[in-house]
mmCIF file of C-alpha atoms in Angstrom:
data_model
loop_
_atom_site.group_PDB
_atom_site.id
_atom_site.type_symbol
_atom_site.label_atom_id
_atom_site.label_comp_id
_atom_site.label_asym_id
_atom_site.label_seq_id
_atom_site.Cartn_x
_atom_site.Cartn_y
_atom_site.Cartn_z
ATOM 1 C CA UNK A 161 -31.124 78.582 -43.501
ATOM 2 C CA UNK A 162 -31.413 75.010 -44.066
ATOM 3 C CA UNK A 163 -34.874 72.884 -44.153
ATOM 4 C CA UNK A 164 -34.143 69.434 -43.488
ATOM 5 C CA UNK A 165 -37.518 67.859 -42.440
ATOM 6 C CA UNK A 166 -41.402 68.704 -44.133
ATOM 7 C CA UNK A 167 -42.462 70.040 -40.412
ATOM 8 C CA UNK A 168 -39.528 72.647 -40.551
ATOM 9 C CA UNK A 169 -40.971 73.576 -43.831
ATOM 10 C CA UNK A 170 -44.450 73.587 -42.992
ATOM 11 C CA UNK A 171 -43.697 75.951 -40.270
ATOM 12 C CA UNK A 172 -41.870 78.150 -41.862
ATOM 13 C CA UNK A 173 -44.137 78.084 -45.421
ATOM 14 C CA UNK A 174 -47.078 79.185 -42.412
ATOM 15 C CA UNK A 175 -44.983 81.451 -40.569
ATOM 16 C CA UNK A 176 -45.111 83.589 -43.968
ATOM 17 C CA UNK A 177 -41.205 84.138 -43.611
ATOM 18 C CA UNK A 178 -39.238 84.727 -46.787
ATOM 19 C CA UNK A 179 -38.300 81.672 -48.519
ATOM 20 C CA UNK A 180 -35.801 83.229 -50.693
ATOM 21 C CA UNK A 181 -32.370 82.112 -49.389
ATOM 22 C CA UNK A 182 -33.560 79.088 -47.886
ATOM 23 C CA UNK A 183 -32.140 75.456 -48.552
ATOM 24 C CA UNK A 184 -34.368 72.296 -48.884
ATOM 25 C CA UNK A 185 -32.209 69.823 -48.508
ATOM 26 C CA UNK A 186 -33.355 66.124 -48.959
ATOM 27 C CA UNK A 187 -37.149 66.454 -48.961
ATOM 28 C CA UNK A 188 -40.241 64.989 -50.882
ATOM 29 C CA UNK A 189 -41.455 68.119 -52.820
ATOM 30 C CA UNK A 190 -44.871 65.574 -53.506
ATOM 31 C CA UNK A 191 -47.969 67.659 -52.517
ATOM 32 C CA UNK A 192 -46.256 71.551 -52.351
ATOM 33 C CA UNK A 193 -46.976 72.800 -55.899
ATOM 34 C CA UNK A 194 -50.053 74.673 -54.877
ATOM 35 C CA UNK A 195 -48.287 76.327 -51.753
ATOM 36 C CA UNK A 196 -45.062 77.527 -53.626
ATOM 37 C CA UNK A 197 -46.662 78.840 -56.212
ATOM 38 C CA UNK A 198 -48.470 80.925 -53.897
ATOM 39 C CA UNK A 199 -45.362 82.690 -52.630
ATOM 40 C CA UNK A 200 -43.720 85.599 -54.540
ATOM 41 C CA UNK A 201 -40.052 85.167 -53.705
ATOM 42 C CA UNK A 202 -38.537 81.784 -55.132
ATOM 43 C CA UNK A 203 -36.153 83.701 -56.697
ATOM 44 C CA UNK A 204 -32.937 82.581 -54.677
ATOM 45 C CA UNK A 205 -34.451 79.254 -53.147
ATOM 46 C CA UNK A 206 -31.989 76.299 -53.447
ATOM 47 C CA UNK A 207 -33.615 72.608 -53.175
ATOM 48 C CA UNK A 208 -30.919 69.782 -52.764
ATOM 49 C CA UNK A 209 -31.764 66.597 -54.120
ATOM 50 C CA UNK A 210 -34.995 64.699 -52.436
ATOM 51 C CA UNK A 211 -38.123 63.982 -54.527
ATOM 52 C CA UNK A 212 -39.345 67.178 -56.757
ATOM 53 C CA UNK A 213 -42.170 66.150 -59.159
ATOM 54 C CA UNK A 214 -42.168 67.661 -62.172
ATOM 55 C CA UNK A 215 -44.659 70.510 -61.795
ATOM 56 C CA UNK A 216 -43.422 71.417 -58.479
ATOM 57 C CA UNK A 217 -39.539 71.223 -60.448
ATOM 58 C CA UNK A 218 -41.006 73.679 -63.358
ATOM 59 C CA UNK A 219 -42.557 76.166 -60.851
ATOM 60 C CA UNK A 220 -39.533 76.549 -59.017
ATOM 61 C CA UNK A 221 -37.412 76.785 -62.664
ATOM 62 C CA UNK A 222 -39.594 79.507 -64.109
ATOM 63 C CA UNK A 223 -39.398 81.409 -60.782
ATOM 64 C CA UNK A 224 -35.834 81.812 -60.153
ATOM 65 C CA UNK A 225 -35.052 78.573 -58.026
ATOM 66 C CA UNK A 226 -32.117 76.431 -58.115
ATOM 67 C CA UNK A 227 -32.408 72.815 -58.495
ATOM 68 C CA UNK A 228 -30.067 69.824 -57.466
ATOM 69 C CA UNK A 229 -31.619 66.908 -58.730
ATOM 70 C CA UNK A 230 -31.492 63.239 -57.239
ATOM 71 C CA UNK A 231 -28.488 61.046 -58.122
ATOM 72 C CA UNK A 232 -29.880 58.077 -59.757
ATOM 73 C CA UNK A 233 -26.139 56.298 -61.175
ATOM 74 C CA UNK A 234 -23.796 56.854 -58.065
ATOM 75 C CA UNK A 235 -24.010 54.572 -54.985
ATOM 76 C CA UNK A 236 -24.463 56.978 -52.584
ATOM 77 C CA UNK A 237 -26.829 59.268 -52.012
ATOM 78 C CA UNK A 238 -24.768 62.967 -51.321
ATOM 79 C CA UNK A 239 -27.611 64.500 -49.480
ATOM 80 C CA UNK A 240 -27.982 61.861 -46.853
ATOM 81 C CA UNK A 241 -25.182 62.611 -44.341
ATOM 82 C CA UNK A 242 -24.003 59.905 -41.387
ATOM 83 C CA UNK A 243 -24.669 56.110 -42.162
ATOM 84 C CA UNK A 244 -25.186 53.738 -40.002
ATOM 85 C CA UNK A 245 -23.266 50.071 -39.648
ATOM 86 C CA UNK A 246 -26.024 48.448 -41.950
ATOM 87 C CA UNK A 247 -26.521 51.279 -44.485
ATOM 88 C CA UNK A 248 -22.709 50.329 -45.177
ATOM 89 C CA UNK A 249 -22.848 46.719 -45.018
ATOM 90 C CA UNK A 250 -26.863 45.588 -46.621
ATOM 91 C CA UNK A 251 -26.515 42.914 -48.641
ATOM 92 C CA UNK A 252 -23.290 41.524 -46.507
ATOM 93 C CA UNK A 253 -25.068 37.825 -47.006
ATOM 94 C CA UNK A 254 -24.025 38.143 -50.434
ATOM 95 C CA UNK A 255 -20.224 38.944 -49.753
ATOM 96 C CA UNK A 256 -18.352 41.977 -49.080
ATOM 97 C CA UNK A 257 -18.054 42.863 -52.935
ATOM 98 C CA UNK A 258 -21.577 43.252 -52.873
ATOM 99 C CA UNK A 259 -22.322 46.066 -50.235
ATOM 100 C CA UNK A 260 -22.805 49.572 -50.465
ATOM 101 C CA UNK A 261 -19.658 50.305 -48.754
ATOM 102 C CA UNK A 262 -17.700 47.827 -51.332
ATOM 103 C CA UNK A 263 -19.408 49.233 -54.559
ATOM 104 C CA UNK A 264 -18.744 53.281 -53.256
ATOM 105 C CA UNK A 265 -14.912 52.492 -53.249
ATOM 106 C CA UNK A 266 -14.933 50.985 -56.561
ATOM 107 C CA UNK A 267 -16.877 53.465 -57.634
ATOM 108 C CA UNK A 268 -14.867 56.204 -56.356
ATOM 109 C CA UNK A 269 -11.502 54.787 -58.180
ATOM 110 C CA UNK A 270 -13.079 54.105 -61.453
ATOM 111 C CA UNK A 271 -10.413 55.610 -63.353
ATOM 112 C CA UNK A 272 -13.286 56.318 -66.023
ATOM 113 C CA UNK A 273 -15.382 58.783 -63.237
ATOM 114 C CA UNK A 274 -12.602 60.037 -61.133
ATOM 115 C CA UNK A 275 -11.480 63.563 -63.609
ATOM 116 C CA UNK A 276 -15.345 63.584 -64.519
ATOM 117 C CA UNK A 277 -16.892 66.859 -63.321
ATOM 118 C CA UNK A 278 -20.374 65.563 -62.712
ATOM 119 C CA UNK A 279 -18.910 62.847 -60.085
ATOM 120 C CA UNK A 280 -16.576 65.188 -58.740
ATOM 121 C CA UNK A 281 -19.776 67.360 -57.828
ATOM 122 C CA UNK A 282 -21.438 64.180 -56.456
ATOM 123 C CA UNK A 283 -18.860 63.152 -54.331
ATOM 124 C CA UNK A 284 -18.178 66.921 -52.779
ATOM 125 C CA UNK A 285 -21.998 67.400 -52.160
ATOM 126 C CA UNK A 286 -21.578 64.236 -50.121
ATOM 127 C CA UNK A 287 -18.839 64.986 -47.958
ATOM 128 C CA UNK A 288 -20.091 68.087 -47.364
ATOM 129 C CA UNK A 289 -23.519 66.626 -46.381
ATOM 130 C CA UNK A 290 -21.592 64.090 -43.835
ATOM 131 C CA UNK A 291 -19.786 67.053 -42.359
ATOM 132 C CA UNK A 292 -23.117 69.142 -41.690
ATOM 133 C CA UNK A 293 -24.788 66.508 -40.274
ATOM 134 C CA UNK A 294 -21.408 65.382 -38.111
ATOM 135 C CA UNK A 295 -21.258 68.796 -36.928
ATOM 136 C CA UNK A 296 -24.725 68.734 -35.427
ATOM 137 C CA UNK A 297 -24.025 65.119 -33.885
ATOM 138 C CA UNK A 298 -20.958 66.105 -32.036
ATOM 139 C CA UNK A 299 -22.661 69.503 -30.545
ATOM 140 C CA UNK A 300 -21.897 70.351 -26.924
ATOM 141 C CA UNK A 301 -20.362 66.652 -26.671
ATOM 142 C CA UNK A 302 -16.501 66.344 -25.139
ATOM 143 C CA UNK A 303 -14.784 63.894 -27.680
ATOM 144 C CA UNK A 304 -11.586 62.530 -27.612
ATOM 145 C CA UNK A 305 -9.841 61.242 -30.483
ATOM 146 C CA UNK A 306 -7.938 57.524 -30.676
ATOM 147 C CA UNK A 307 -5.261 56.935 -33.213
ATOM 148 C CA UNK A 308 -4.054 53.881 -34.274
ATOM 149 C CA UNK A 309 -2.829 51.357 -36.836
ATOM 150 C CA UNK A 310 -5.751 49.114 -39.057
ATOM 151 C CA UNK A 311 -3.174 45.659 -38.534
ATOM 152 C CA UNK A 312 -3.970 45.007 -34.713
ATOM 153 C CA UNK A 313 -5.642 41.372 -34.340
ATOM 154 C CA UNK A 314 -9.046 41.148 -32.338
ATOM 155 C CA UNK A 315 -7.259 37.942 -30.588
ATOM 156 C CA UNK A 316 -3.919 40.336 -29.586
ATOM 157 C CA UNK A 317 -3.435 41.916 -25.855
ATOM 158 C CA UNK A 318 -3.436 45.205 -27.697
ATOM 159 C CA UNK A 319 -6.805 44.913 -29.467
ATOM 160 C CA UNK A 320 -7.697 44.136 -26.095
ATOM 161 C CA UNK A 321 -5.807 47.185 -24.208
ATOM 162 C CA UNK A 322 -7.284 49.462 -26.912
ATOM 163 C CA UNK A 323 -10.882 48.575 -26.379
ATOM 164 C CA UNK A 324 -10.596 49.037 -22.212
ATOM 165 C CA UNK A 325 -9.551 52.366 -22.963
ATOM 166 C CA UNK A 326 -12.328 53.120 -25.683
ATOM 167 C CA UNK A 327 -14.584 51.944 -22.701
ATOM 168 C CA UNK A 328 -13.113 53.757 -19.828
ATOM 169 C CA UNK A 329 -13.335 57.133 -21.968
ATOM 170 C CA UNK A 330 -16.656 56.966 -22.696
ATOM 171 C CA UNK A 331 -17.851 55.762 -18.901
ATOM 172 C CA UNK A 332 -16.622 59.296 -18.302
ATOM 173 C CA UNK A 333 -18.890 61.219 -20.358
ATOM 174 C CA UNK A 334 -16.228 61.049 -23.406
ATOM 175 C CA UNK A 335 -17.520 60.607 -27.257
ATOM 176 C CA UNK A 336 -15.146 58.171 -28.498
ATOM 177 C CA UNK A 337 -13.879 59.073 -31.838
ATOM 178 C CA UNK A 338 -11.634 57.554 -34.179
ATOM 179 C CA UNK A 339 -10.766 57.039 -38.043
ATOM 180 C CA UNK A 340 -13.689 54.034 -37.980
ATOM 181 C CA UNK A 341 -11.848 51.427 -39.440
ATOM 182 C CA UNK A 342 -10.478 47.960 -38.368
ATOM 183 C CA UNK A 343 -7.341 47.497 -35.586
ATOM 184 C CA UNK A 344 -7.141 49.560 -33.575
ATOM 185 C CA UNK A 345 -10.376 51.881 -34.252
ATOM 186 C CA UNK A 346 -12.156 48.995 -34.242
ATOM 187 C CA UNK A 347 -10.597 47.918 -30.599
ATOM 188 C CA UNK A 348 -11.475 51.774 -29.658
ATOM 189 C CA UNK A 349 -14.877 51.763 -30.688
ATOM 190 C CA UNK A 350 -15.909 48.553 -29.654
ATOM 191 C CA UNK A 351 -14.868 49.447 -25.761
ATOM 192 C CA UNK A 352 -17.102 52.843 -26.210
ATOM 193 C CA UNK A 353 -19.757 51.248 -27.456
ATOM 194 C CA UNK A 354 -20.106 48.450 -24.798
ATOM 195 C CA UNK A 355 -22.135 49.333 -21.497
ATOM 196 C CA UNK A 356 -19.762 47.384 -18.974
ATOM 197 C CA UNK A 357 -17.018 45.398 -18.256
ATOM 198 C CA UNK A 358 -18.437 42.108 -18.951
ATOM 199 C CA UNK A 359 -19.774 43.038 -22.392
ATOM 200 C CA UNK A 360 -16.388 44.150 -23.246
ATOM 201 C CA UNK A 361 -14.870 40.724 -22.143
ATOM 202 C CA UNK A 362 -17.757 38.383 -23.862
ATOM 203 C CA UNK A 363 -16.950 40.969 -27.195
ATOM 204 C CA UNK A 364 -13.404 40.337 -27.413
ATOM 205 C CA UNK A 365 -14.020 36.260 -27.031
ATOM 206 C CA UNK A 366 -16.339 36.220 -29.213
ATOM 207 C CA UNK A 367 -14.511 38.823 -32.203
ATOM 208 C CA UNK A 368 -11.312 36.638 -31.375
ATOM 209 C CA UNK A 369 -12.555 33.610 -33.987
ATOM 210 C CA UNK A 370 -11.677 35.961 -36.761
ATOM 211 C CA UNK A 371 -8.721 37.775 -36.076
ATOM 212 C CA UNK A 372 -8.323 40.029 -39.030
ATOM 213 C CA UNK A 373 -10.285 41.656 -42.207
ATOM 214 C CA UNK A 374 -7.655 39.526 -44.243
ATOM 215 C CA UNK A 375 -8.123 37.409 -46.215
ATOM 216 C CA UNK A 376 -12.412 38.054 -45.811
ATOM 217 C CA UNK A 377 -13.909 41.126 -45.207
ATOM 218 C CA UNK A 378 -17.277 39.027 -45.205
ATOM 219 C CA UNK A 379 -16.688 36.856 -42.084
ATOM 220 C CA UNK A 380 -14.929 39.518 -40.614
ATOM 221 C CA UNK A 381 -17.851 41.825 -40.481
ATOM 222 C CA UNK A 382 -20.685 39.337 -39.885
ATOM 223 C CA UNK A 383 -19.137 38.536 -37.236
ATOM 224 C CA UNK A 384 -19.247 42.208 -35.565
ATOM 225 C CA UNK A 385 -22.108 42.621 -36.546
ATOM 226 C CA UNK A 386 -23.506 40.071 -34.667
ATOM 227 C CA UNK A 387 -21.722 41.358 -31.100
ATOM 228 C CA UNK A 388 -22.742 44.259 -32.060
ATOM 229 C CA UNK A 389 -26.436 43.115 -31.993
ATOM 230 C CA UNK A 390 -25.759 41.896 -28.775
ATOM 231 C CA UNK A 391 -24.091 44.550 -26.916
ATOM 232 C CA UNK A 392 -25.889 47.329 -28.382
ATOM 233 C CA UNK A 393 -29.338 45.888 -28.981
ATOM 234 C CA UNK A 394 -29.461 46.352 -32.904
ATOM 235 C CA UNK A 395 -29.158 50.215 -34.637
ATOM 236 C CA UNK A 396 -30.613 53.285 -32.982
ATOM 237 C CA UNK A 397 -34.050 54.077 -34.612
ATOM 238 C CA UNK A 398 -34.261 58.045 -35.759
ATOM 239 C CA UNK A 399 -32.296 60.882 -36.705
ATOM 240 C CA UNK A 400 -29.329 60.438 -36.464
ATOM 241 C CA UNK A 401 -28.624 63.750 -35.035
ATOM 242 C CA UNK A 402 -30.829 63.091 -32.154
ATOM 243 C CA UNK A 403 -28.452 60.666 -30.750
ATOM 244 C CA UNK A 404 -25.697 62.952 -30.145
ATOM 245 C CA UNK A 405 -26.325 63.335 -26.526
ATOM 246 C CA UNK A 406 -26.007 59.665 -25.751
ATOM 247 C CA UNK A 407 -23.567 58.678 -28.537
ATOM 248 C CA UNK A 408 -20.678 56.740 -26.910
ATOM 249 C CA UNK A 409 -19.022 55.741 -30.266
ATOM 250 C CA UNK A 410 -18.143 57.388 -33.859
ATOM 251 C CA UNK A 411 -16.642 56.597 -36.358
ATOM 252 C CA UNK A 412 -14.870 58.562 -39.015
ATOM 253 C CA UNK A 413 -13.550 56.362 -42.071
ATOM 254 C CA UNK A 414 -12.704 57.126 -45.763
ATOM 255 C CA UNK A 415 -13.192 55.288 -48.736
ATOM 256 C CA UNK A 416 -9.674 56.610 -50.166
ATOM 257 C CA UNK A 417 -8.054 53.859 -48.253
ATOM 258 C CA UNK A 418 -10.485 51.148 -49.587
ATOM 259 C CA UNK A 419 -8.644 48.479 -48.108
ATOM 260 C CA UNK A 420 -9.632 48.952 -44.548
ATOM 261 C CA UNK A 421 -13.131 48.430 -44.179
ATOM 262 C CA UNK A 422 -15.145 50.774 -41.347
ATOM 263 C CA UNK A 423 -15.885 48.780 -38.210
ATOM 264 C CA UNK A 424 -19.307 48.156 -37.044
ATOM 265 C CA UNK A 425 -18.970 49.050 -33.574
ATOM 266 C CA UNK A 426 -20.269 53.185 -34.104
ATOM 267 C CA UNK A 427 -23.630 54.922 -32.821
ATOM 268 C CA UNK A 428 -22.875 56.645 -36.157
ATOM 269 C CA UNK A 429 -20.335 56.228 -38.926
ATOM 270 C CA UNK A 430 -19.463 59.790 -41.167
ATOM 271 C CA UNK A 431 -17.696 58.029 -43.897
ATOM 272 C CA UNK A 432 -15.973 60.310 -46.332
ATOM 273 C CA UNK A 433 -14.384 60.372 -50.122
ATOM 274 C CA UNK A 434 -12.298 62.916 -49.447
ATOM 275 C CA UNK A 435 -9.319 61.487 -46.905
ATOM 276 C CA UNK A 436 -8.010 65.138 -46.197
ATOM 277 C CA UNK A 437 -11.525 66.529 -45.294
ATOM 278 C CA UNK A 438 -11.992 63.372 -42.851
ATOM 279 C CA UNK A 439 -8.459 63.663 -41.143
ATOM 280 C CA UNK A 440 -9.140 67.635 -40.483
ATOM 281 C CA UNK A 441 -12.307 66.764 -39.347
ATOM 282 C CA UNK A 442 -11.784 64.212 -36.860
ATOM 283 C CA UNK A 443 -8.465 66.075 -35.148
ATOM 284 C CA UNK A 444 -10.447 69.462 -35.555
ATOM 285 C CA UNK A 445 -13.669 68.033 -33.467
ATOM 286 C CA UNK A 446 -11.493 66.024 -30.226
ATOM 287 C CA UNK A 447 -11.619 68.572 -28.578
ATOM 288 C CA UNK A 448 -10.704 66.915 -25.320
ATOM 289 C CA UNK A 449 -7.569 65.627 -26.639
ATOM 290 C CA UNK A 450 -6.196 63.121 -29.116
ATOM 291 C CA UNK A 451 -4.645 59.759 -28.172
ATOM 292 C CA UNK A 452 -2.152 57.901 -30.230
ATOM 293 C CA UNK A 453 -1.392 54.509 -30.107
ATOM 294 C CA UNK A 454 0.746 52.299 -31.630
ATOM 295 C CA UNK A 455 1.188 52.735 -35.678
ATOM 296 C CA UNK A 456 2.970 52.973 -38.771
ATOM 297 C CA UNK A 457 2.708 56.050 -41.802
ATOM 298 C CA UNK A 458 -0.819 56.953 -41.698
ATOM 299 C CA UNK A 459 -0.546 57.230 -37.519
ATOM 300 C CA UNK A 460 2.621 59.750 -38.268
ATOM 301 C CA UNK A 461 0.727 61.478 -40.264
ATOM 302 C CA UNK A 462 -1.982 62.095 -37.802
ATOM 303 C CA UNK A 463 0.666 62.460 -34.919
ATOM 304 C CA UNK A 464 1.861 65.615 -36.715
ATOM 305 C CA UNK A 465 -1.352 66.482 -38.061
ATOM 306 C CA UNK A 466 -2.474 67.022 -34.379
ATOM 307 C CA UNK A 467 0.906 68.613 -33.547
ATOM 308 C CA UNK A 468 0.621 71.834 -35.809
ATOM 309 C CA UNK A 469 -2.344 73.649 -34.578
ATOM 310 C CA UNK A 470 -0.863 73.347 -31.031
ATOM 311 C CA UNK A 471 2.350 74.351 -32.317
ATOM 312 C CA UNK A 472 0.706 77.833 -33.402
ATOM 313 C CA UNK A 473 -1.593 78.264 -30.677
ATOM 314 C CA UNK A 474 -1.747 81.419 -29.007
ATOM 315 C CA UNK A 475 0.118 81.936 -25.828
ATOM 316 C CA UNK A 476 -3.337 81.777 -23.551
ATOM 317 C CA UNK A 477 -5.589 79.420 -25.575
ATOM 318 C CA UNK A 478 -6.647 75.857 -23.730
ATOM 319 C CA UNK A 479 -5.007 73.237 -25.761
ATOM 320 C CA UNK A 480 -6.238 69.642 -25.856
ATOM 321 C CA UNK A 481 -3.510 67.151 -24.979
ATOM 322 C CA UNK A 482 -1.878 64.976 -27.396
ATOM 323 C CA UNK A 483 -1.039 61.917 -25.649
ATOM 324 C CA UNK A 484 1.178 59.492 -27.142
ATOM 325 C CA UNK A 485 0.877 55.943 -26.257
ATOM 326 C CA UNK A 486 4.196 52.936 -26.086
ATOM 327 C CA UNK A 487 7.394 54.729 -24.743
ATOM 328 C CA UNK A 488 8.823 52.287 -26.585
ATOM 329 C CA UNK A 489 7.520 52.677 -30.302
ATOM 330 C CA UNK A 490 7.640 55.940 -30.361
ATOM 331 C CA UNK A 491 10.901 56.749 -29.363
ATOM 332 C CA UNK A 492 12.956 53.849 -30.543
ATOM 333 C CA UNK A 493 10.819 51.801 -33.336
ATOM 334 C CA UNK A 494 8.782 54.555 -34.804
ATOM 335 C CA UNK A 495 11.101 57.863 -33.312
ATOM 336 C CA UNK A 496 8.183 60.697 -33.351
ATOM 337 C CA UNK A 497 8.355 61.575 -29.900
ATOM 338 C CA UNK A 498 11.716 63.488 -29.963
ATOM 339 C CA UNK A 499 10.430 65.681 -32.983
ATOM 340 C CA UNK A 500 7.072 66.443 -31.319
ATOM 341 C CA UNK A 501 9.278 67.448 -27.999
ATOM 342 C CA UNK A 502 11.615 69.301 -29.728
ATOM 343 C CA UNK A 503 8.836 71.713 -31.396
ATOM 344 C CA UNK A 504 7.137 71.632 -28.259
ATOM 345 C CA UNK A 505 10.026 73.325 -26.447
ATOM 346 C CA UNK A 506 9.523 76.665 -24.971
ATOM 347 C CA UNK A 507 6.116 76.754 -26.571
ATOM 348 C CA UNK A 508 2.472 76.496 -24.480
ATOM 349 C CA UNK A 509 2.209 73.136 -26.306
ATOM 350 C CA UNK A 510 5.117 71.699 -24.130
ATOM 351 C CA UNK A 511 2.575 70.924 -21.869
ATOM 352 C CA UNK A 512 0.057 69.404 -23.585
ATOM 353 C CA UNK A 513 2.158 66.930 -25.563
ATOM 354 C CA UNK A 514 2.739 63.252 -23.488
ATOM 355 C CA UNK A 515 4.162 60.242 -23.362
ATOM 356 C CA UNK A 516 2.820 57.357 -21.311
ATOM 357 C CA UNK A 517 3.630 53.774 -21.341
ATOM 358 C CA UNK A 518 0.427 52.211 -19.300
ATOM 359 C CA UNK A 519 -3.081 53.276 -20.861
ATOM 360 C CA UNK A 520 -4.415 53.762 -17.297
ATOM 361 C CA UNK A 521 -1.807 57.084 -17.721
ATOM 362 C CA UNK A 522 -4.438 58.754 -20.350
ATOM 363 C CA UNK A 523 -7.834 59.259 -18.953
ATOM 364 C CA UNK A 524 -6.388 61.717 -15.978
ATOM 365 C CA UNK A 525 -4.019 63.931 -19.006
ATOM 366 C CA UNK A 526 -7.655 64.476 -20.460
ATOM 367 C CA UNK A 527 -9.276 67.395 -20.404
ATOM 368 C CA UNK A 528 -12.736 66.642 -18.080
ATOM 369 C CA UNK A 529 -16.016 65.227 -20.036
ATOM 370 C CA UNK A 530 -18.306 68.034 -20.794
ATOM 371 C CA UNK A 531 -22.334 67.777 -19.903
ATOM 372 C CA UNK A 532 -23.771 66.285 -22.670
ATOM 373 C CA UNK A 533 -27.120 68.348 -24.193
ATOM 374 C CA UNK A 534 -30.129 67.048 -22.434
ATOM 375 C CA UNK A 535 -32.289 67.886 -25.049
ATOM 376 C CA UNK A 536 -32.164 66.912 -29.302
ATOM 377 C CA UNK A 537 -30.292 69.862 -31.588
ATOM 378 C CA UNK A 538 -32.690 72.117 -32.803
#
């Protein structure tokens, strides 16, 4: 059982509940030394990172605990889960280079720290903290996954096309979900995030000035960031978690492909290290259907990535569609379209896999929007 917030443990610590097993994950320990040492069965009790003062730290040593301390050299903090835009870009008034986001990738492909065990640990401890916490965000929500290439332009009818669609999804009751960086995601997540029409028109004007995240990250995200303060009012206040039921837009970028910075436009952003943990992730949680559009390798990759579990599906399982978008590129340009048909054939996937040209196509090949959870996770 996991204890993620001091009331949770206060509860539990007066409940009189066995407290061997249990996981403290990310809490001030400041205050608790008289309490724990008070209980008889420590033996077994992990505590992940947070604040543990050294008497409460020595207590928990001498009686059997286990112990993850802080990270004080790496520039994230693994216990902390889903970030949101500013956590990623503080300090953007002093350049790109400068951010947390900027320094995490360099850190990450240090080639002094990459075969090092202790940021090895770091860096799994984190992903697996952004997957916990993404798992409770997307709970009982009907998300649909965009694919697409990082190149489109903001000022292109395709960056444009993209974001209408983001927007139409999630006026249905869809979480909008894509690989959270520029292009395309961007386009995607921007439409989600926007609360009508006009917002979605005055964002694209305004994003236009600056096309691209080449040759300046900086002006690139300052930018979004200041549409986004417009259209969404500044960042959600709270838990993270708690905004689940009304999240509109996520996000779902990796610092292996450091040249693609995430895009702003997210209720919540679950960055990750590991690129193969984030890809599963993101394909395994749309589980109203994935939509492709127009892209190069990385989109393939996803294309076929999405393609496998609904190749071995069982005969009478739902399967979310897999809606390709751009006749066009797909079959001619880019030619993935006859291979996904051709291992579709004869198989229950052979009607979930599409092929559209206009976006308007998508929403109805969908499978419908889910309630959302009226109330916060527990």
């Amino acid at each position: 059982m996991e204890i993620e917030t001091l009331d949770e443990l206060d509860d539990h610590l007066d409940s009189g509940a066995p407290v061997r097993g249990l996981r403290l994950q990310d809490l001030d320990l400041t205050g608790y030394e008289a309490r724990l040492a008070a209980r008889r069965d420590l033996t077994g009790l992990v505590v992940l990172g947070g604040t543990v003062p050294l008497g409460v730290g020595e207590l928990l040593l001498r009686r059997g605990a286990i112990v993850f301390p802080g990270v004080a050299d790496a520039p994230v903090d693994p216990w902390r889960g889903l970030y949101l835009p500013g956590d990623l870009y503080a300090g953007l008034e002093h350049g790109y280079a400068a951010t947390p986001d900027a320094r995490a990738y360099h850190w990450s492909v240090d080639a002094r720290l990459r075969s090092d065990a202790y940021c090895t640990l770091v860096r799994a401890i984190h992903d697996d903290s952004v997957t916990d916490e993404l798992d409770e965000f997307v709970a009982r929500r009907s998300v649909v996954g965009i694919m697409g290439g990082h190149a489109l332009q903001r000022d292109s009818s395709a960056y444009a096309a993209a974001a209408l669609l983001g927007h139409t999804l999630a006026e249905a009751g869809h979480l909008v979900a894509t690989g959270g960086g520029p292009g395309a995601m961007e386009a995607a997540n921007l439409g989600a995030l926007c609360r009508s029409r006009p917002d979605v028109d005055d964002a694209l004007g305004r994003l236009a000035g600056v096309p691209g995240f080449r040759p300046d990250v900086t002006s690139w995200a300052q930018v979004a960031l200041s549409v986004r303060a417009d259209v969404a009012g500044g960042e959600p206040v709270g838990p993270t978690e708690t905004l689940g039921p009304s999240a509109r837009s996520l996000g779902i970028p990796t610092w292996f492909y450091g040249h693609e910075p995430p895009n702003v436009f997210c209720d919540a952003i679950a960055k990750y290290f590991s690129n193969a943990i984030r890809e599963e992730g993101l394909l395994a949680r749309s589980n109203a259907g994935v939509v492709v559009l127009e892209g190069a390798a990385g989109t393939v990759q996803e294309v076929f990535q999405a393609v496998t579990p609904l190749f071995y599906a069982p005969e009478d399982a739902v399967l979310p569609p897999l809606v390709l978008v751009g006749r066009r590129h797909w079959t001619d340009r880019v030619p993935v379209w006859p291979a996904v048909r051709a291992l579709a054939a004869g198989r229950p996937m052979e009607q979930a896999v599409h092929l559209v040209d206009a976006l308007e196509e998508v929403a109805p090949l969908l499978l419908p929007s889910a309630p959302t959870a009226p109330t916060p996770l527990p």
